[in-house]
CSV table of C-alpha atoms in Angstrom, one decimal:
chain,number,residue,atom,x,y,z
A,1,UNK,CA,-1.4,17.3,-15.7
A,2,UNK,CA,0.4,14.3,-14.7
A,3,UNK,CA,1.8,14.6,-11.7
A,4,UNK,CA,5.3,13.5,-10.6
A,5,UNK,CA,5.8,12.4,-6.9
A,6,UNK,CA,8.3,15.2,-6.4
A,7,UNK,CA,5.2,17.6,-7.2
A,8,UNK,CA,3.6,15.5,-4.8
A,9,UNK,CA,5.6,15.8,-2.3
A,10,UNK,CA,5.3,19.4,-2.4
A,11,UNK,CA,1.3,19.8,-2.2
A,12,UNK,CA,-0.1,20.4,1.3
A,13,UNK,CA,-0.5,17.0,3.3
A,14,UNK,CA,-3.4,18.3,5.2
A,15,UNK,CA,-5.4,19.4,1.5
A,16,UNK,CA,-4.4,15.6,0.3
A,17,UNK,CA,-4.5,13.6,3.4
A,18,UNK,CA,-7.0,11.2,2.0
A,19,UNK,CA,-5.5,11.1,-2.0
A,20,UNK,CA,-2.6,8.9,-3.5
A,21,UNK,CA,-0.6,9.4,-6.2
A,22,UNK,CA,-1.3,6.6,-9.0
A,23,UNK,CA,0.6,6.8,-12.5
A,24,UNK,CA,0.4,10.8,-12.1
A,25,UNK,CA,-3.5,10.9,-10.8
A,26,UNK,CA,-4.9,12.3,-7.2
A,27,UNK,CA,-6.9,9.4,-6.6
A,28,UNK,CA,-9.1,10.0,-3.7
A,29,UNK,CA,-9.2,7.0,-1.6
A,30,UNK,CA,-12.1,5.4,-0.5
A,31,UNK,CA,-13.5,6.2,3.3
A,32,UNK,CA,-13.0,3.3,5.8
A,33,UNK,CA,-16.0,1.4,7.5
A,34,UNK,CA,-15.5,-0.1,10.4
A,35,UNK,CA,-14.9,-4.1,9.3
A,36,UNK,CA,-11.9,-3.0,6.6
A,37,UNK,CA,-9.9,-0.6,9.7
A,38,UNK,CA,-10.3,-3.9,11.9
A,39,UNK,CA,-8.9,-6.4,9.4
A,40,UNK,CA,-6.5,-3.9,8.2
A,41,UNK,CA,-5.1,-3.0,12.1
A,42,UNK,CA,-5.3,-7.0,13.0
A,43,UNK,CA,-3.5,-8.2,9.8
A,44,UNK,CA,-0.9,-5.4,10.9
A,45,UNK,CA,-0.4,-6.1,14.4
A,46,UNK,CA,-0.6,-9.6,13.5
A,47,UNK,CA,2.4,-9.5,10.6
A,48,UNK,CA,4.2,-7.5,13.0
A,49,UNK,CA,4.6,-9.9,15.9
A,50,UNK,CA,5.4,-12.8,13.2
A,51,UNK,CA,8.4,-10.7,11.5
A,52,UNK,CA,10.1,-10.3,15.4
A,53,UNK,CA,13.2,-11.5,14.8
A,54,UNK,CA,13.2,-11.2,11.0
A,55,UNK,CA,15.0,-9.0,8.9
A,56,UNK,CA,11.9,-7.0,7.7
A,57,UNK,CA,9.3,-4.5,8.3
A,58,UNK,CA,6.2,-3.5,7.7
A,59,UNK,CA,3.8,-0.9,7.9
A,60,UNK,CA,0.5,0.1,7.1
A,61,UNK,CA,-1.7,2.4,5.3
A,62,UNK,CA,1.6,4.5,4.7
A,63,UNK,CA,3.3,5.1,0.9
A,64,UNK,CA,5.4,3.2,-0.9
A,65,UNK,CA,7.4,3.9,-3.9
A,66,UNK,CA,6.3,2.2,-7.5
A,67,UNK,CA,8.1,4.4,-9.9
A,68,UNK,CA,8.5,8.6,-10.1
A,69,UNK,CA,4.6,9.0,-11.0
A,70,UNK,CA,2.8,6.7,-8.1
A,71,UNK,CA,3.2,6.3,-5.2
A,72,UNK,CA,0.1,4.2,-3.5
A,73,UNK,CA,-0.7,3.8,0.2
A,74,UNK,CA,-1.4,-0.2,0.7
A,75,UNK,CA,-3.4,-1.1,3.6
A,76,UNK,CA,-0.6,-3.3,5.0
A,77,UNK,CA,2.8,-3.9,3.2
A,78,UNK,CA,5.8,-6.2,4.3
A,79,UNK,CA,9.1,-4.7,2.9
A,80,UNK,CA,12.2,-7.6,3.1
A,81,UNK,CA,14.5,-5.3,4.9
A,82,UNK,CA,14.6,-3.4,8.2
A,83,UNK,CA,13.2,0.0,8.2
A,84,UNK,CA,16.3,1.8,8.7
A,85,UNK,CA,17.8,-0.4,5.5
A,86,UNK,CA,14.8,1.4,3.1
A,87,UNK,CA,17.0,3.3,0.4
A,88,UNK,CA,14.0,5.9,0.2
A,89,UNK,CA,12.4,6.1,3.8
A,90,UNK,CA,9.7,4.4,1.7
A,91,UNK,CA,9.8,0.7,0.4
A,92,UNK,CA,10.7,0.1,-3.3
A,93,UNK,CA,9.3,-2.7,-5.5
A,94,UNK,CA,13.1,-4.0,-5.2
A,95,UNK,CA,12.6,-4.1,-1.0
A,96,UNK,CA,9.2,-5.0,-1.1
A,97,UNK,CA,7.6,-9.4,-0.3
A,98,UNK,CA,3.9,-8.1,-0.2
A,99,UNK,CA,1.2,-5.9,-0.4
A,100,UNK,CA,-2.1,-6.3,1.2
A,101,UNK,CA,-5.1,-4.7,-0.1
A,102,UNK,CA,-8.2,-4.8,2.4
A,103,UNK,CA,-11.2,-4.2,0.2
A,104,UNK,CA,-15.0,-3.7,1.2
A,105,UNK,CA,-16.7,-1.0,-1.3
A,106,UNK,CA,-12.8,0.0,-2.8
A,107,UNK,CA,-12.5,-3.7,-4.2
A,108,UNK,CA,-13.6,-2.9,-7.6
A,109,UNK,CA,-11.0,0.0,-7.7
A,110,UNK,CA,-8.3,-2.0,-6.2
A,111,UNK,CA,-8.5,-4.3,-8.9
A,112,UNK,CA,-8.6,-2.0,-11.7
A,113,UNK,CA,-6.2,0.8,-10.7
A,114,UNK,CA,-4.1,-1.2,-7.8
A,115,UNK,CA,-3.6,-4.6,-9.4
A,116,UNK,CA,-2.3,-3.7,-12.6
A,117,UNK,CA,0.1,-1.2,-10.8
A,118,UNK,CA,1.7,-3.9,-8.4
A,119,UNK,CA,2.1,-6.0,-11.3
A,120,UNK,CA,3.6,-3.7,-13.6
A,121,UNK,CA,6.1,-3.0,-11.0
A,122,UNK,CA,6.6,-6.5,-10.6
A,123,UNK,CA,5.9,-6.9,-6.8
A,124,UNK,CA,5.9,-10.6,-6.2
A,125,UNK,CA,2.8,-11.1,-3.9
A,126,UNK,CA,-0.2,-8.5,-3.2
A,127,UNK,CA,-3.2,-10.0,-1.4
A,128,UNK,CA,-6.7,-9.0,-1.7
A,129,UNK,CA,-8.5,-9.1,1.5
A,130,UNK,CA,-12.3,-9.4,0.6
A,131,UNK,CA,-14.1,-8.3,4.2
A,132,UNK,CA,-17.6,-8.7,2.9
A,133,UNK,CA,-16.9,-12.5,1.0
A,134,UNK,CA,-14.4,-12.7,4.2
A,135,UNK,CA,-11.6,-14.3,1.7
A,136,UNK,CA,-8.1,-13.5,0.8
A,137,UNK,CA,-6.9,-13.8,-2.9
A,138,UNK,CA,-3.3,-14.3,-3.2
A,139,UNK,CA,-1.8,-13.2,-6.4
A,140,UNK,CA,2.1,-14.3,-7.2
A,141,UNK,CA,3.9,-14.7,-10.6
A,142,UNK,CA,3.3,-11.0,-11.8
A,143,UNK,CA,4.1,-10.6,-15.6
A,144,UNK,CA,4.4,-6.9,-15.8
A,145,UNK,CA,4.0,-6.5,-19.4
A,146,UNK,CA,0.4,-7.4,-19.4
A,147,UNK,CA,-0.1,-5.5,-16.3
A,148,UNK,CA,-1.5,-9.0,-14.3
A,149,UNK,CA,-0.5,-11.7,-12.3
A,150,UNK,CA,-0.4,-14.9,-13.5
A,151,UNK,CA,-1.3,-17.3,-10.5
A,152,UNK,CA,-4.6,-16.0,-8.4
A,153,UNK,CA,-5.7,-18.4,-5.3
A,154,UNK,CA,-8.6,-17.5,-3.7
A,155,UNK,CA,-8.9,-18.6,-0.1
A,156,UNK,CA,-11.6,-19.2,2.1
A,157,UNK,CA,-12.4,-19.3,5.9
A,158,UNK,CA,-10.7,-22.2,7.3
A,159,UNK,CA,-7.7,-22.1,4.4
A,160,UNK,CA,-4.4,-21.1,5.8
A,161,UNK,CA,-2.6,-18.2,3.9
A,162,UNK,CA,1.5,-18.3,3.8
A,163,UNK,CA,3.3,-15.5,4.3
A,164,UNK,CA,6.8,-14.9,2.1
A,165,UNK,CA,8.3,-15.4,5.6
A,166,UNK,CA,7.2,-18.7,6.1
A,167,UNK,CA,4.0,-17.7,8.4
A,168,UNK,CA,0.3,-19.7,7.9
A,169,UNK,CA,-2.2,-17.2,8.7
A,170,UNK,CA,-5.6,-18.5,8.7
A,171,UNK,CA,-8.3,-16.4,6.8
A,172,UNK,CA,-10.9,-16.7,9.8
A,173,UNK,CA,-8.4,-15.8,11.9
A,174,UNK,CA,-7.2,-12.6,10.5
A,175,UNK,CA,-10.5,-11.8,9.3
A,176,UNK,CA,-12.3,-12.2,12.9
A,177,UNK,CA,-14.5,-14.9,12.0
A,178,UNK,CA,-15.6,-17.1,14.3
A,179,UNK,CA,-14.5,-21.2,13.9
């Protein structure tokens, strides 16, 4: 069965708390050690003092809307509107400057289901925060059709990351490494 995210939407939250819905699949997402929650809470907190005094929003490790058969739970995303402007509640590829995927053991699967998801529905940055190589791969120019993104930078410790807001984040820095 494939299943819709109306049908979803019906299911019992407590039975699925730790499932998303991916082109019509109950993915069970991966359990959290304790170095992805950090980097995932610190990369929140710290997009979320950067965007004061921007018009957008952002959350973490809550849904967002693909199309009417996924909808994913991104560590951290950055929608391009205020949260009372989201048509849905829940950010659409259309509201939506990036997606950050913080990846220990799920990095495999974050590639191969995630990825080609994000880049189908055209969202125009998703970054791949790599906690055990401690580097952040920065994909842009997605070409939909092929289910990639053309452009892949991978950077490394003392690189600085730009945000579609304008912000340098520096890996180290919202990885926790020490300079």
């Amino acid at each position: 069965h494939r299943w819709t995210r109306a049908e979803w939407s019906e299911l019992d939250p407590d039975a699925y708390r730790h499932c998303e819905l991916i082109d019509g699949d109950i993915i069970d997402m991966a359990a959290m050690a304790a170095p992805h929650a950090l980097a995932t809470d610190h990369i929140h907190e710290r997009f979320t003092l950067s965007l004061q005094g921007v018009d957008a929003c952002c959350g973490s490790q809550t849904p967002i809307i693909i199309d009417d058969y996924s909808e994913p739970e991104p560590d951290v995303w950055v929608a391009r509107v205020p949260r009372f402007a989201l048509r849905l509640g829940k950010p659409t590829p259309d509201e939506l400057s990036l997606v950050v995927e913080v990846a220990d053991s799920s990095l495999r699967s974050d590639r191969r289901l995630k990825v080609p998801l994000y880049a189908r529905a055209a969202l125009p940055m998703v970054w791949i925060v790599d906690v055990t190589d401690r580097t952040i791969e920065v994909l842009t120019d997605p070409v939909p059709s092929e289910l990639r993104y053309a452009s892949s930078v991978r950077h490394t410790a003392t690189d600085a990351v730009v945000a579609p807001w304008g912000v340098e984040f520096r890996v180290d820095d919202l990885l926790f490494q020490r300079r």
